[in-house]
Amino acid sequence: MVPRLIEQVGFGWAMRACAFMILGMLIIANLTIKSRLPPKPSKVALIDFVRPFRQPEYTLLCFASFFFFFGTFLPFNYIILQAQKLGMSANLSSYLLSMLNAASIFGRILPGIVADRIGRFNVMIVTTAFSAIIVLALWLPAKGNAPIIVFSILYGFSSGAFVSLGPALMAQISPIQEMGVRTGTFFLFVAIAGLTGNPIGGALVGEDDGDYLYLQIFCGVAMVMGTIFFTASRWVQAGFKAKVI
């Protein structure tokens, strides 16, 4: 939709159309959402946002999500440009993001079902490690259409799992009374990484004279770091024992 809108009405109105579509869905969501408990106004104290970091597994989880999100959106934003640089037609490359997002639908659902049975941290570690592997072992050396298309589908699935499982991991290790504060703090880490990762990626492309090698390495290494911190968070809770966690 977006490429066609850009051709017909220009970039500015294409972005406005996307924003209005998102606004419409948010209005529906806000009108239909319901609080589980009656709201109880209370004073907000800075210590409430600091206190959760006394729990090592929560702190490690926040850092894990920060590092992984550093790289998460780089394939989303640069896969089309990188594919075109390698010779993929503009028509075919425009569908890469659609393939990625379509696979992400299944990635947000199926791993969650499995996680309820074998453990959310266990599934998160597997899917984040898989994301890092395919970035470094499939996307980085890819030179033709086929491996880039395969990467888009596989990465869409694995990144979808990360997006949906992150809040579930946070909720699993948090007292329900602190869920709101902890969720806000968790997503602060995620937001900072999401906002800064893409400009860093763009700077790396410029540093690499328009090539994408530095960006791909940065993406893969950031995901490896995230996987290590997810593993550390699990280790704090259960060591390396085979356990549903």
JSON list of C-alpha atoms in Angstrom, two decimals:
[
{"chain": "A", "resi": 1, "resn": "MET", "atom": "CA", "xyz": [0.00, 0.00, 0.00]},
{"chain": "A", "resi": 2, "resn": "VAL", "atom": "CA", "xyz": [2.69, 2.50, 1.04]},
{"chain": "A", "resi": 3, "resn": "PRO", "atom": "CA", "xyz": [4.79, 2.33, -2.16]},
{"chain": "A", "resi": 4, "resn": "ARG", "atom": "CA", "xyz": [1.69, 2.93, -4.28]},
{"chain": "A", "resi": 5, "resn": "LEU", "atom": "CA", "xyz": [0.56, 5.81, -2.09]},
{"chain": "A", "resi": 6, "resn": "ILE", "atom": "CA", "xyz": [3.99, 7.41, -2.33]},
{"chain": "A", "resi": 7, "resn": "GLU", "atom": "CA", "xyz": [3.74, 7.24, -6.13]},
{"chain": "A", "resi": 8, "resn": "GLN", "atom": "CA", "xyz": [0.21, 8.67, -6.21]},
{"chain": "A", "resi": 9, "resn": "VAL", "atom": "CA", "xyz": [0.13, 11.28, -3.42]},
{"chain": "A", "resi": 10, "resn": "GLY", "atom": "CA", "xyz": [3.75, 11.68, -2.31]},
{"chain": "A", "resi": 11, "resn": "PHE", "atom": "CA", "xyz": [5.64, 10.61, 0.79]},
{"chain": "A", "resi": 12, "resn": "GLY", "atom": "CA", "xyz": [4.03, 13.14, 3.14]},
{"chain": "A", "resi": 13, "resn": "TRP", "atom": "CA", "xyz": [0.43, 12.10, 2.51]},
{"chain": "A", "resi": 14, "resn": "ALA", "atom": "CA", "xyz": [1.40, 8.42, 2.40]},
{"chain": "A", "resi": 15, "resn": "MET", "atom": "CA", "xyz": [2.71, 8.77, 5.97]},
{"chain": "A", "resi": 16, "resn": "ARG", "atom": "CA", "xyz": [-0.39, 10.74, 7.00]},
{"chain": "A", "resi": 17, "resn": "ALA", "atom": "CA", "xyz": [-2.62, 7.99, 5.58]},
{"chain": "A", "resi": 18, "resn": "CYS", "atom": "CA", "xyz": [-0.73, 5.41, 7.68]},
{"chain": "A", "resi": 19, "resn": "ALA", "atom": "CA", "xyz": [-1.01, 7.64, 10.74]},
{"chain": "A", "resi": 20, "resn": "PHE", "atom": "CA", "xyz": [-4.78, 8.10, 10.28]},
{"chain": "A", "resi": 21, "resn": "MET", "atom": "CA", "xyz": [-5.22, 4.35, 9.88]},
{"chain": "A", "resi": 22, "resn": "ILE", "atom": "CA", "xyz": [-3.31, 3.71, 13.11]},
{"chain": "A", "resi": 23, "resn": "LEU", "atom": "CA", "xyz": [-5.27, 6.50, 14.85]},
{"chain": "A", "resi": 24, "resn": "GLY", "atom": "CA", "xyz": [-8.56, 4.87, 13.83]},
{"chain": "A", "resi": 25, "resn": "MET", "atom": "CA", "xyz": [-7.51, 1.51, 15.26]},
{"chain": "A", "resi": 26, "resn": "LEU", "atom": "CA", "xyz": [-6.26, 3.14, 18.48]},
{"chain": "A", "resi": 27, "resn": "ILE", "atom": "CA", "xyz": [-9.58, 4.92, 18.94]},
{"chain": "A", "resi": 28, "resn": "ILE", "atom": "CA", "xyz": [-11.40, 1.58, 18.70]},
{"chain": "A", "resi": 29, "resn": "ALA", "atom": "CA", "xyz": [-8.93, -0.03, 21.12]},
{"chain": "A", "resi": 30, "resn": "ASN", "atom": "CA", "xyz": [-9.25, 2.76, 23.69]},
{"chain": "A", "resi": 31, "resn": "LEU", "atom": "CA", "xyz": [-13.04, 2.74, 23.52]},
{"chain": "A", "resi": 32, "resn": "THR", "atom": "CA", "xyz": [-13.31, -1.02, 24.00]},
{"chain": "A", "resi": 33, "resn": "ILE", "atom": "CA", "xyz": [-10.58, -1.70, 26.57]},
{"chain": "A", "resi": 34, "resn": "LYS", "atom": "CA", "xyz": [-11.65, -2.37, 30.15]},
{"chain": "A", "resi": 35, "resn": "SER", "atom": "CA", "xyz": [-9.66, -2.28, 33.38]},
{"chain": "A", "resi": 36, "resn": "ARG", "atom": "CA", "xyz": [-9.46, -5.54, 35.32]},
{"chain": "A", "resi": 37, "resn": "LEU", "atom": "CA", "xyz": [-9.79, -3.64, 38.59]},
{"chain": "A", "resi": 38, "resn": "PRO", "atom": "CA", "xyz": [-11.35, -0.24, 39.40]},
{"chain": "A", "resi": 39, "resn": "PRO", "atom": "CA", "xyz": [-8.72, 2.50, 39.03]},
{"chain": "A", "resi": 40, "resn": "LYS", "atom": "CA", "xyz": [-7.17, 3.71, 42.32]},
{"chain": "A", "resi": 41, "resn": "PRO", "atom": "CA", "xyz": [-5.40, 7.06, 41.89]},
{"chain": "A", "resi": 42, "resn": "SER", "atom": "CA", "xyz": [-2.12, 7.20, 43.77]},
{"chain": "A", "resi": 43, "resn": "LYS", "atom": "CA", "xyz": [0.95, 9.39, 43.92]},
{"chain": "A", "resi": 44, "resn": "VAL", "atom": "CA", "xyz": [3.79, 8.49, 41.59]},
{"chain": "A", "resi": 45, "resn": "ALA", "atom": "CA", "xyz": [7.21, 8.24, 43.24]},
{"chain": "A", "resi": 46, "resn": "LEU", "atom": "CA", "xyz": [10.48, 7.78, 41.40]},
{"chain": "A", "resi": 47, "resn": "ILE", "atom": "CA", "xyz": [11.45, 4.98, 43.79]},
{"chain": "A", "resi": 48, "resn": "ASP", "atom": "CA", "xyz": [8.58, 2.90, 42.42]},
{"chain": "A", "resi": 49, "resn": "PHE", "atom": "CA", "xyz": [10.37, 2.75, 39.07]},
{"chain": "A", "resi": 50, "resn": "VAL", "atom": "CA", "xyz": [13.75, 2.00, 40.65]},
{"chain": "A", "resi": 51, "resn": "ARG", "atom": "CA", "xyz": [12.63, -0.69, 43.09]},
{"chain": "A", "resi": 52, "resn": "PRO", "atom": "CA", "xyz": [12.09, -3.45, 40.47]},
{"chain": "A", "resi": 53, "resn": "PHE", "atom": "CA", "xyz": [15.80, -3.35, 39.61]},
{"chain": "A", "resi": 54, "resn": "ARG", "atom": "CA", "xyz": [16.54, -4.97, 42.97]},
{"chain": "A", "resi": 55, "resn": "GLN", "atom": "CA", "xyz": [15.34, -8.16, 41.29]},
{"chain": "A", "resi": 56, "resn": "PRO", "atom": "CA", "xyz": [18.27, -9.44, 39.17]},
{"chain": "A", "resi": 57, "resn": "GLU", "atom": "CA", "xyz": [16.15, -11.39, 36.70]},
{"chain": "A", "resi": 58, "resn": "TYR", "atom": "CA", "xyz": [14.07, -8.29, 35.95]},
{"chain": "A", "resi": 59, "resn": "THR", "atom": "CA", "xyz": [17.16, -6.12, 35.43]},
{"chain": "A", "resi": 60, "resn": "LEU", "atom": "CA", "xyz": [18.70, -8.71, 33.12]},
{"chain": "A", "resi": 61, "resn": "LEU", "atom": "CA", "xyz": [15.41, -9.00, 31.22]},
{"chain": "A", "resi": 62, "resn": "CYS", "atom": "CA", "xyz": [15.34, -5.23, 30.61]},
{"chain": "A", "resi": 63, "resn": "PHE", "atom": "CA", "xyz": [18.92, -5.24, 29.33]},
{"chain": "A", "resi": 64, "resn": "ALA", "atom": "CA", "xyz": [18.18, -8.29, 27.17]},
{"chain": "A", "resi": 65, "resn": "SER", "atom": "CA", "xyz": [15.22, -6.56, 25.55]},
{"chain": "A", "resi": 66, "resn": "PHE", "atom": "CA", "xyz": [17.26, -3.37, 25.11]},
{"chain": "A", "resi": 67, "resn": "PHE", "atom": "CA", "xyz": [20.07, -5.09, 23.22]},
{"chain": "A", "resi": 68, "resn": "PHE", "atom": "CA", "xyz": [17.78, -7.27, 21.14]},
{"chain": "A", "resi": 69, "resn": "PHE", "atom": "CA", "xyz": [15.62, -4.30, 20.16]},
{"chain": "A", "resi": 70, "resn": "PHE", "atom": "CA", "xyz": [18.77, -2.50, 19.07]},
{"chain": "A", "resi": 71, "resn": "GLY", "atom": "CA", "xyz": [18.78, -4.83, 16.09]},
{"chain": "A", "resi": 72, "resn": "THR", "atom": "CA", "xyz": [15.15, -5.88, 15.76]},
{"chain": "A", "resi": 73, "resn": "PHE", "atom": "CA", "xyz": [13.95, -3.20, 13.32]},
{"chain": "A", "resi": 74, "resn": "LEU", "atom": "CA", "xyz": [17.09, -3.02, 11.17]},
{"chain": "A", "resi": 75, "resn": "PRO", "atom": "CA", "xyz": [15.95, -5.80, 8.79]},
{"chain": "A", "resi": 76, "resn": "PHE", "atom": "CA", "xyz": [12.48, -4.23, 8.66]},
{"chain": "A", "resi": 77, "resn": "ASN", "atom": "CA", "xyz": [13.88, -0.87, 7.58]},
{"chain": "A", "resi": 78, "resn": "TYR", "atom": "CA", "xyz": [16.81, -1.89, 5.38]},
{"chain": "A", "resi": 79, "resn": "ILE", "atom": "CA", "xyz": [15.99, -5.27, 3.81]},
{"chain": "A", "resi": 80, "resn": "ILE", "atom": "CA", "xyz": [14.33, -3.69, 0.75]},
{"chain": "A", "resi": 81, "resn": "LEU", "atom": "CA", "xyz": [17.19, -1.27, 0.07]},
{"chain": "A", "resi": 82, "resn": "GLN", "atom": "CA", "xyz": [19.79, -3.96, 0.61]},
{"chain": "A", "resi": 83, "resn": "ALA", "atom": "CA", "xyz": [17.96, -6.37, -1.70]},
{"chain": "A", "resi": 84, "resn": "GLN", "atom": "CA", "xyz": [17.74, -3.76, -4.45]},
{"chain": "A", "resi": 85, "resn": "LYS", "atom": "CA", "xyz": [21.45, -3.05, -4.09]},
{"chain": "A", "resi": 86, "resn": "LEU", "atom": "CA", "xyz": [22.10, -6.75, -4.68]},
{"chain": "A", "resi": 87, "resn": "GLY", "atom": "CA", "xyz": [20.03, -6.68, -7.86]},
{"chain": "A", "resi": 88, "resn": "MET", "atom": "CA", "xyz": [16.50, -7.60, -6.80]},
{"chain": "A", "resi": 89, "resn": "SER", "atom": "CA", "xyz": [13.83, -5.82, -8.84]},
{"chain": "A", "resi": 90, "resn": "ALA", "atom": "CA", "xyz": [11.93, -2.97, -7.21]},
{"chain": "A", "resi": 91, "resn": "ASN", "atom": "CA", "xyz": [8.66, -4.84, -7.78]},
{"chain": "A", "resi": 92, "resn": "LEU", "atom": "CA", "xyz": [9.79, -8.03, -6.01]},
{"chain": "A", "resi": 93, "resn": "SER", "atom": "CA", "xyz": [11.66, -6.25, -3.23]},
{"chain": "A", "resi": 94, "resn": "SER", "atom": "CA", "xyz": [8.55, -4.25, -2.33]},
{"chain": "A", "resi": 95, "resn": "TYR", "atom": "CA", "xyz": [6.95, -7.51, -1.19]},
{"chain": "A", "resi": 96, "resn": "LEU", "atom": "CA", "xyz": [9.76, -8.47, 1.20]},
{"chain": "A", "resi": 97, "resn": "LEU", "atom": "CA", "xyz": [8.28, -6.49, 4.07]},
{"chain": "A", "resi": 98, "resn": "SER", "atom": "CA", "xyz": [4.87, -8.03, 3.41]},
{"chain": "A", "resi": 99, "resn": "MET", "atom": "CA", "xyz": [6.41, -11.50, 3.57]},
{"chain": "A", "resi": 100, "resn": "LEU", "atom": "CA", "xyz": [8.20, -10.57, 6.79]},
{"chain": "A", "resi": 101, "resn": "ASN", "atom": "CA", "xyz": [5.08, -9.19, 8.45]},
{"chain": "A", "resi": 102, "resn": "ALA", "atom": "CA", "xyz": [2.91, -12.10, 7.28]},
{"chain": "A", "resi": 103, "resn": "ALA", "atom": "CA", "xyz": [5.34, -14.56, 8.88]},
{"chain": "A", "resi": 104, "resn": "SER", "atom": "CA", "xyz": [5.37, -12.39, 12.00]},
{"chain": "A", "resi": 105, "resn": "ILE", "atom": "CA", "xyz": [1.65, -13.11, 12.52]},
{"chain": "A", "resi": 106, "resn": "PHE", "atom": "CA", "xyz": [2.44, -16.79, 13.06]},
{"chain": "A", "resi": 107, "resn": "GLY", "atom": "CA", "xyz": [5.54, -15.89, 15.08]},
{"chain": "A", "resi": 108, "resn": "ARG", "atom": "CA", "xyz": [3.45, -13.88, 17.53]},
{"chain": "A", "resi": 109, "resn": "ILE", "atom": "CA", "xyz": [0.96, -16.73, 18.07]},
{"chain": "A", "resi": 110, "resn": "LEU", "atom": "CA", "xyz": [2.58, -20.18, 17.76]},
{"chain": "A", "resi": 111, "resn": "PRO", "atom": "CA", "xyz": [5.64, -19.67, 20.01]},
{"chain": "A", "resi": 112, "resn": "GLY", "atom": "CA", "xyz": [3.34, -18.28, 22.70]},
{"chain": "A", "resi": 113, "resn": "ILE", "atom": "CA", "xyz": [1.28, -21.47, 22.64]},
{"chain": "A", "resi": 114, "resn": "VAL", "atom": "CA", "xyz": [4.45, -23.56, 22.89]},
{"chain": "A", "resi": 115, "resn": "ALA", "atom": "CA", "xyz": [5.81, -21.28, 25.64]},
{"chain": "A", "resi": 116, "resn": "ASP", "atom": "CA", "xyz": [2.82, -22.04, 27.87]},
{"chain": "A", "resi": 117, "resn": "ARG", "atom": "CA", "xyz": [3.89, -25.69, 27.78]},
{"chain": "A", "resi": 118, "resn": "ILE", "atom": "CA", "xyz": [7.69, -25.67, 27.86]},
{"chain": "A", "resi": 119, "resn": "GLY", "atom": "CA", "xyz": [8.41, -22.28, 29.44]},
{"chain": "A", "resi": 120, "resn": "ARG", "atom": "CA", "xyz": [8.40, -18.68, 28.24]},
{"chain": "A", "resi": 121, "resn": "PHE", "atom": "CA", "xyz": [12.06, -17.99, 28.97]},
{"chain": "A", "resi": 122, "resn": "ASN", "atom": "CA", "xyz": [13.03, -21.24, 27.24]},
{"chain": "A", "resi": 123, "resn": "VAL", "atom": "CA", "xyz": [11.15, -20.31, 24.07]},
{"chain": "A", "resi": 124, "resn": "MET", "atom": "CA", "xyz": [12.45, -16.74, 24.15]},
{"chain": "A", "resi": 125, "resn": "ILE", "atom": "CA", "xyz": [16.06, -17.91, 24.32]},
{"chain": "A", "resi": 126, "resn": "VAL", "atom": "CA", "xyz": [15.54, -20.29, 21.39]},
{"chain": "A", "resi": 127, "resn": "THR", "atom": "CA", "xyz": [13.80, -17.74, 19.17]},
{"chain": "A", "resi": 128, "resn": "THR", "atom": "CA", "xyz": [16.22, -14.88, 19.91]},
{"chain": "A", "resi": 129, "resn": "ALA", "atom": "CA", "xyz": [19.21, -17.17, 19.30]},
{"chain": "A", "resi": 130, "resn": "PHE", "atom": "CA", "xyz": [17.60, -18.27, 16.05]},
{"chain": "A", "resi": 131, "resn": "SER", "atom": "CA", "xyz": [17.14, -14.62, 15.01]},
{"chain": "A", "resi": 132, "resn": "ALA", "atom": "CA", "xyz": [20.80, -13.86, 15.68]},
{"chain": "A", "resi": 133, "resn": "ILE", "atom": "CA", "xyz": [21.92, -16.95, 13.77]},
{"chain": "A", "resi": 134, "resn": "ILE", "atom": "CA", "xyz": [19.91, -16.23, 10.63]},
{"chain": "A", "resi": 135, "resn": "VAL", "atom": "CA", "xyz": [21.05, -12.59, 10.60]},
{"chain": "A", "resi": 136, "resn": "LEU", "atom": "CA", "xyz": [24.73, -13.59, 10.75]},
{"chain": "A", "resi": 137, "resn": "ALA", "atom": "CA", "xyz": [24.58, -16.86, 8.82]},
{"chain": "A", "resi": 138, "resn": "LEU", "atom": "CA", "xyz": [21.85, -16.17, 6.24]},
{"chain": "A", "resi": 139, "resn": "TRP", "atom": "CA", "xyz": [21.24, -12.44, 5.77]},
{"chain": "A", "resi": 140, "resn": "LEU", "atom": "CA", "xyz": [24.86, -11.35, 6.01]},
{"chain": "A", "resi": 141, "resn": "PRO", "atom": "CA", "xyz": [26.24, -13.66, 3.27]},
{"chain": "A", "resi": 142, "resn": "ALA", "atom": "CA", "xyz": [23.09, -13.54, 1.11]},
{"chain": "A", "resi": 143, "resn": "LYS", "atom": "CA", "xyz": [23.79, -12.46, -2.47]},
{"chain": "A", "resi": 144, "resn": "GLY", "atom": "CA", "xyz": [20.70, -13.59, -4.39]},
{"chain": "A", "resi": 145, "resn": "ASN", "atom": "CA", "xyz": [16.93, -13.29, -4.32]},
{"chain": "A", "resi": 146, "resn": "ALA", "atom": "CA", "xyz": [16.21, -16.71, -2.82]},
{"chain": "A", "resi": 147, "resn": "PRO", "atom": "CA", "xyz": [18.23, -16.39, 0.42]},
{"chain": "A", "resi": 148, "resn": "ILE", "atom": "CA", "xyz": [16.92, -12.88, 1.04]},
{"chain": "A", "resi": 149, "resn": "ILE", "atom": "CA", "xyz": [13.31, -14.05, 0.63]},
{"chain": "A", "resi": 150, "resn": "VAL", "atom": "CA", "xyz": [13.94, -17.05, 2.91]},
{"chain": "A", "resi": 151, "resn": "PHE", "atom": "CA", "xyz": [15.55, -14.76, 5.48]},
{"chain": "A", "resi": 152, "resn": "SER", "atom": "CA", "xyz": [12.59, -12.36, 5.39]},
{"chain": "A", "resi": 153, "resn": "ILE", "atom": "CA", "xyz": [10.13, -15.17, 6.14]},
{"chain": "A", "resi": 154, "resn": "LEU", "atom": "CA", "xyz": [12.24, -16.81, 8.87]},
{"chain": "A", "resi": 155, "resn": "TYR", "atom": "CA", "xyz": [13.12, -13.53, 10.51]},
{"chain": "A", "resi": 156, "resn": "GLY", "atom": "CA", "xyz": [9.51, -12.37, 10.44]},
{"chain": "A", "resi": 157, "resn": "PHE", "atom": "CA", "xyz": [8.55, -15.49, 12.40]},
{"chain": "A", "resi": 158, "resn": "SER", "atom": "CA", "xyz": [11.34, -15.30, 14.98]},
{"chain": "A", "resi": 159, "resn": "SER", "atom": "CA", "xyz": [11.11, -11.53, 15.55]},
{"chain": "A", "resi": 160, "resn": "GLY", "atom": "CA", "xyz": [7.35, -11.86, 16.01]},
{"chain": "A", "resi": 161, "resn": "ALA", "atom": "CA", "xyz": [7.99, -14.30, 18.84]},
{"chain": "A", "resi": 162, "resn": "PHE", "atom": "CA", "xyz": [10.27, -11.80, 20.58]},
{"chain": "A", "resi": 163, "resn": "VAL", "atom": "CA", "xyz": [7.74, -8.98, 20.33]},
{"chain": "A", "resi": 164, "resn": "SER", "atom": "CA", "xyz": [4.90, -11.03, 21.82]},
{"chain": "A", "resi": 165, "resn": "LEU", "atom": "CA", "xyz": [6.87, -12.91, 24.48]},
{"chain": "A", "resi": 166, "resn": "GLY", "atom": "CA", "xyz": [8.71, -9.94, 26.01]},
{"chain": "A", "resi": 167, "resn": "PRO", "atom": "CA", "xyz": [5.78, -8.61, 28.10]},
{"chain": "A", "resi": 168, "resn": "ALA", "atom": "CA", "xyz": [4.86, -12.19, 29.05]},
{"chain": "A", "resi": 169, "resn": "LEU", "atom": "CA", "xyz": [8.33, -12.74, 30.51]},
{"chain": "A", "resi": 170, "resn": "MET", "atom": "CA", "xyz": [8.10, -9.49, 32.44]},
{"chain": "A", "resi": 171, "resn": "ALA", "atom": "CA", "xyz": [4.67, -10.43, 33.83]},
{"chain": "A", "resi": 172, "resn": "GLN", "atom": "CA", "xyz": [5.89, -13.91, 34.81]},
{"chain": "A", "resi": 173, "resn": "ILE", "atom": "CA", "xyz": [8.53, -12.56, 37.21]},
{"chain": "A", "resi": 174, "resn": "SER", "atom": "CA", "xyz": [6.58, -9.54, 38.52]},
{"chain": "A", "resi": 175, "resn": "PRO", "atom": "CA", "xyz": [4.08, -9.12, 41.39]},
{"chain": "A", "resi": 176, "resn": "ILE", "atom": "CA", "xyz": [0.72, -8.24, 39.91]},
{"chain": "A", "resi": 177, "resn": "GLN", "atom": "CA", "xyz": [0.54, -5.07, 42.08]},
{"chain": "A", "resi": 178, "resn": "GLU", "atom": "CA", "xyz": [3.64, -3.70, 40.31]},
{"chain": "A", "resi": 179, "resn": "MET", "atom": "CA", "xyz": [2.66, -4.72, 36.81]},
{"chain": "A", "resi": 180, "resn": "GLY", "atom": "CA", "xyz": [1.94, -1.21, 35.55]},
{"chain": "A", "resi": 181, "resn": "VAL", "atom": "CA", "xyz": [5.18, 0.34, 36.82]},
{"chain": "A", "resi": 182, "resn": "ARG", "atom": "CA", "xyz": [7.28, -2.58, 35.65]},
{"chain": "A", "resi": 183, "resn": "THR", "atom": "CA", "xyz": [5.67, -2.61, 32.22]},
{"chain": "A", "resi": 184, "resn": "GLY", "atom": "CA", "xyz": [6.36, 1.09, 31.77]},
{"chain": "A", "resi": 185, "resn": "THR", "atom": "CA", "xyz": [9.99, 0.71, 32.83]},
{"chain": "A", "resi": 186, "resn": "PHE", "atom": "CA", "xyz": [10.44, -2.34, 30.61]},
{"chain": "A", "resi": 187, "resn": "PHE", "atom": "CA", "xyz": [9.12, -0.51, 27.56]},
{"chain": "A", "resi": 188, "resn": "LEU", "atom": "CA", "xyz": [11.29, 2.52, 28.34]},
{"chain": "A", "resi": 189, "resn": "PHE", "atom": "CA", "xyz": [14.32, 0.29, 27.70]},
{"chain": "A", "resi": 190, "resn": "VAL", "atom": "CA", "xyz": [12.71, -1.08, 24.56]},
{"chain": "A", "resi": 191, "resn": "ALA", "atom": "CA", "xyz": [11.77, 2.41, 23.29]},
{"chain": "A", "resi": 192, "resn": "ILE", "atom": "CA", "xyz": [15.27, 3.84, 23.69]},
{"chain": "A", "resi": 193, "resn": "ALA", "atom": "CA", "xyz": [16.78, 0.93, 21.77]},
{"chain": "A", "resi": 194, "resn": "GLY", "atom": "CA", "xyz": [14.09, 1.07, 19.08]},
{"chain": "A", "resi": 195, "resn": "LEU", "atom": "CA", "xyz": [14.57, 4.80, 18.56]},
{"chain": "A", "resi": 196, "resn": "THR", "atom": "CA", "xyz": [18.38, 4.73, 18.44]},
{"chain": "A", "resi": 197, "resn": "GLY", "atom": "CA", "xyz": [19.02, 1.45, 16.62]},
{"chain": "A", "resi": 198, "resn": "ASN", "atom": "CA", "xyz": [17.88, 2.62, 13.20]},
{"chain": "A", "resi": 199, "resn": "PRO", "atom": "CA", "xyz": [19.88, 5.88, 13.12]},
{"chain": "A", "resi": 200, "resn": "ILE", "atom": "CA", "xyz": [22.94, 3.91, 14.20]},
{"chain": "A", "resi": 201, "resn": "GLY", "atom": "CA", "xyz": [22.25, 1.47, 11.37]},
{"chain": "A", "resi": 202, "resn": "GLY", "atom": "CA", "xyz": [21.95, 4.31, 8.88]},
{"chain": "A", "resi": 203, "resn": "ALA", "atom": "CA", "xyz": [25.23, 5.80, 10.10]},
{"chain": "A", "resi": 204, "resn": "LEU", "atom": "CA", "xyz": [26.90, 2.41, 9.66]},
{"chain": "A", "resi": 205, "resn": "VAL", "atom": "CA", "xyz": [25.65, 2.20, 6.06]},
{"chain": "A", "resi": 206, "resn": "GLY", "atom": "CA", "xyz": [27.17, 5.60, 5.39]},
{"chain": "A", "resi": 207, "resn": "GLU", "atom": "CA", "xyz": [30.42, 4.54, 7.06]},
{"chain": "A", "resi": 208, "resn": "ASP", "atom": "CA", "xyz": [30.46, 1.44, 4.86]},
{"chain": "A", "resi": 209, "resn": "ASP", "atom": "CA", "xyz": [30.18, 3.55, 1.67]},
{"chain": "A", "resi": 210, "resn": "GLY", "atom": "CA", "xyz": [26.58, 2.53, 1.07]},
{"chain": "A", "resi": 211, "resn": "ASP", "atom": "CA", "xyz": [27.08, -1.18, 1.77]},
{"chain": "A", "resi": 212, "resn": "TYR", "atom": "CA", "xyz": [25.22, -3.05, 4.50]},
{"chain": "A", "resi": 213, "resn": "LEU", "atom": "CA", "xyz": [27.93, -5.27, 5.99]},
{"chain": "A", "resi": 214, "resn": "TYR", "atom": "CA", "xyz": [28.54, -3.10, 9.08]},
{"chain": "A", "resi": 215, "resn": "LEU", "atom": "CA", "xyz": [24.79, -2.79, 9.69]},
{"chain": "A", "resi": 216, "resn": "GLN", "atom": "CA", "xyz": [24.28, -6.55, 9.44]},
{"chain": "A", "resi": 217, "resn": "ILE", "atom": "CA", "xyz": [27.14, -7.25, 11.83]},
{"chain": "A", "resi": 218, "resn": "PHE", "atom": "CA", "xyz": [25.82, -4.68, 14.30]},
{"chain": "A", "resi": 219, "resn": "CYS", "atom": "CA", "xyz": [22.33, -6.21, 14.04]},
{"chain": "A", "resi": 220, "resn": "GLY", "atom": "CA", "xyz": [23.58, -9.75, 14.61]},
{"chain": "A", "resi": 221, "resn": "VAL", "atom": "CA", "xyz": [25.91, -8.85, 17.49]},
{"chain": "A", "resi": 222, "resn": "ALA", "atom": "CA", "xyz": [23.19, -6.84, 19.25]},
{"chain": "A", "resi": 223, "resn": "MET", "atom": "CA", "xyz": [20.89, -9.86, 19.02]},
{"chain": "A", "resi": 224, "resn": "VAL", "atom": "CA", "xyz": [23.61, -12.16, 20.36]},
{"chain": "A", "resi": 225, "resn": "MET", "atom": "CA", "xyz": [24.01, -9.81, 23.34]},
{"chain": "A", "resi": 226, "resn": "GLY", "atom": "CA", "xyz": [20.24, -9.85, 23.89]},
{"chain": "A", "resi": 227, "resn": "THR", "atom": "CA", "xyz": [20.19, -13.64, 23.83]},
{"chain": "A", "resi": 228, "resn": "ILE", "atom": "CA", "xyz": [23.02, -13.78, 26.37]},
{"chain": "A", "resi": 229, "resn": "PHE", "atom": "CA", "xyz": [21.11, -11.52, 28.76]},
{"chain": "A", "resi": 230, "resn": "PHE", "atom": "CA", "xyz": [17.89, -13.55, 28.32]},
{"chain": "A", "resi": 231, "resn": "THR", "atom": "CA", "xyz": [19.90, -16.66, 29.16]},
{"chain": "A", "resi": 232, "resn": "ALA", "atom": "CA", "xyz": [21.41, -14.91, 32.20]},
{"chain": "A", "resi": 233, "resn": "SER", "atom": "CA", "xyz": [17.94, -13.93, 33.42]},
{"chain": "A", "resi": 234, "resn": "ARG", "atom": "CA", "xyz": [16.83, -17.55, 33.18]},
{"chain": "A", "resi": 235, "resn": "TRP", "atom": "CA", "xyz": [20.02, -18.73, 34.89]},
{"chain": "A", "resi": 236, "resn": "VAL", "atom": "CA", "xyz": [19.37, -16.45, 37.87]},
{"chain": "A", "resi": 237, "resn": "GLN", "atom": "CA", "xyz": [15.99, -18.13, 38.32]},
{"chain": "A", "resi": 238, "resn": "ALA", "atom": "CA", "xyz": [16.78, -21.79, 37.64]},
{"chain": "A", "resi": 239, "resn": "GLY", "atom": "CA", "xyz": [20.41, -22.22, 36.61]},
{"chain": "A", "resi": 240, "resn": "PHE", "atom": "CA", "xyz": [20.90, -24.44, 33.59]},
{"chain": "A", "resi": 241, "resn": "LYS", "atom": "CA", "xyz": [18.52, -27.13, 34.80]},
{"chain": "A", "resi": 242, "resn": "ALA", "atom": "CA", "xyz": [16.00, -28.49, 32.28]},
{"chain": "A", "resi": 243, "resn": "LYS", "atom": "CA", "xyz": [12.95, -26.78, 33.70]},
{"chain": "A", "resi": 244, "resn": "VAL", "atom": "CA", "xyz": [9.75, -25.15, 32.49]},
{"chain": "A", "resi": 245, "resn": "ILE", "atom": "CA", "xyz": [10.40, -21.49, 33.11]}
]
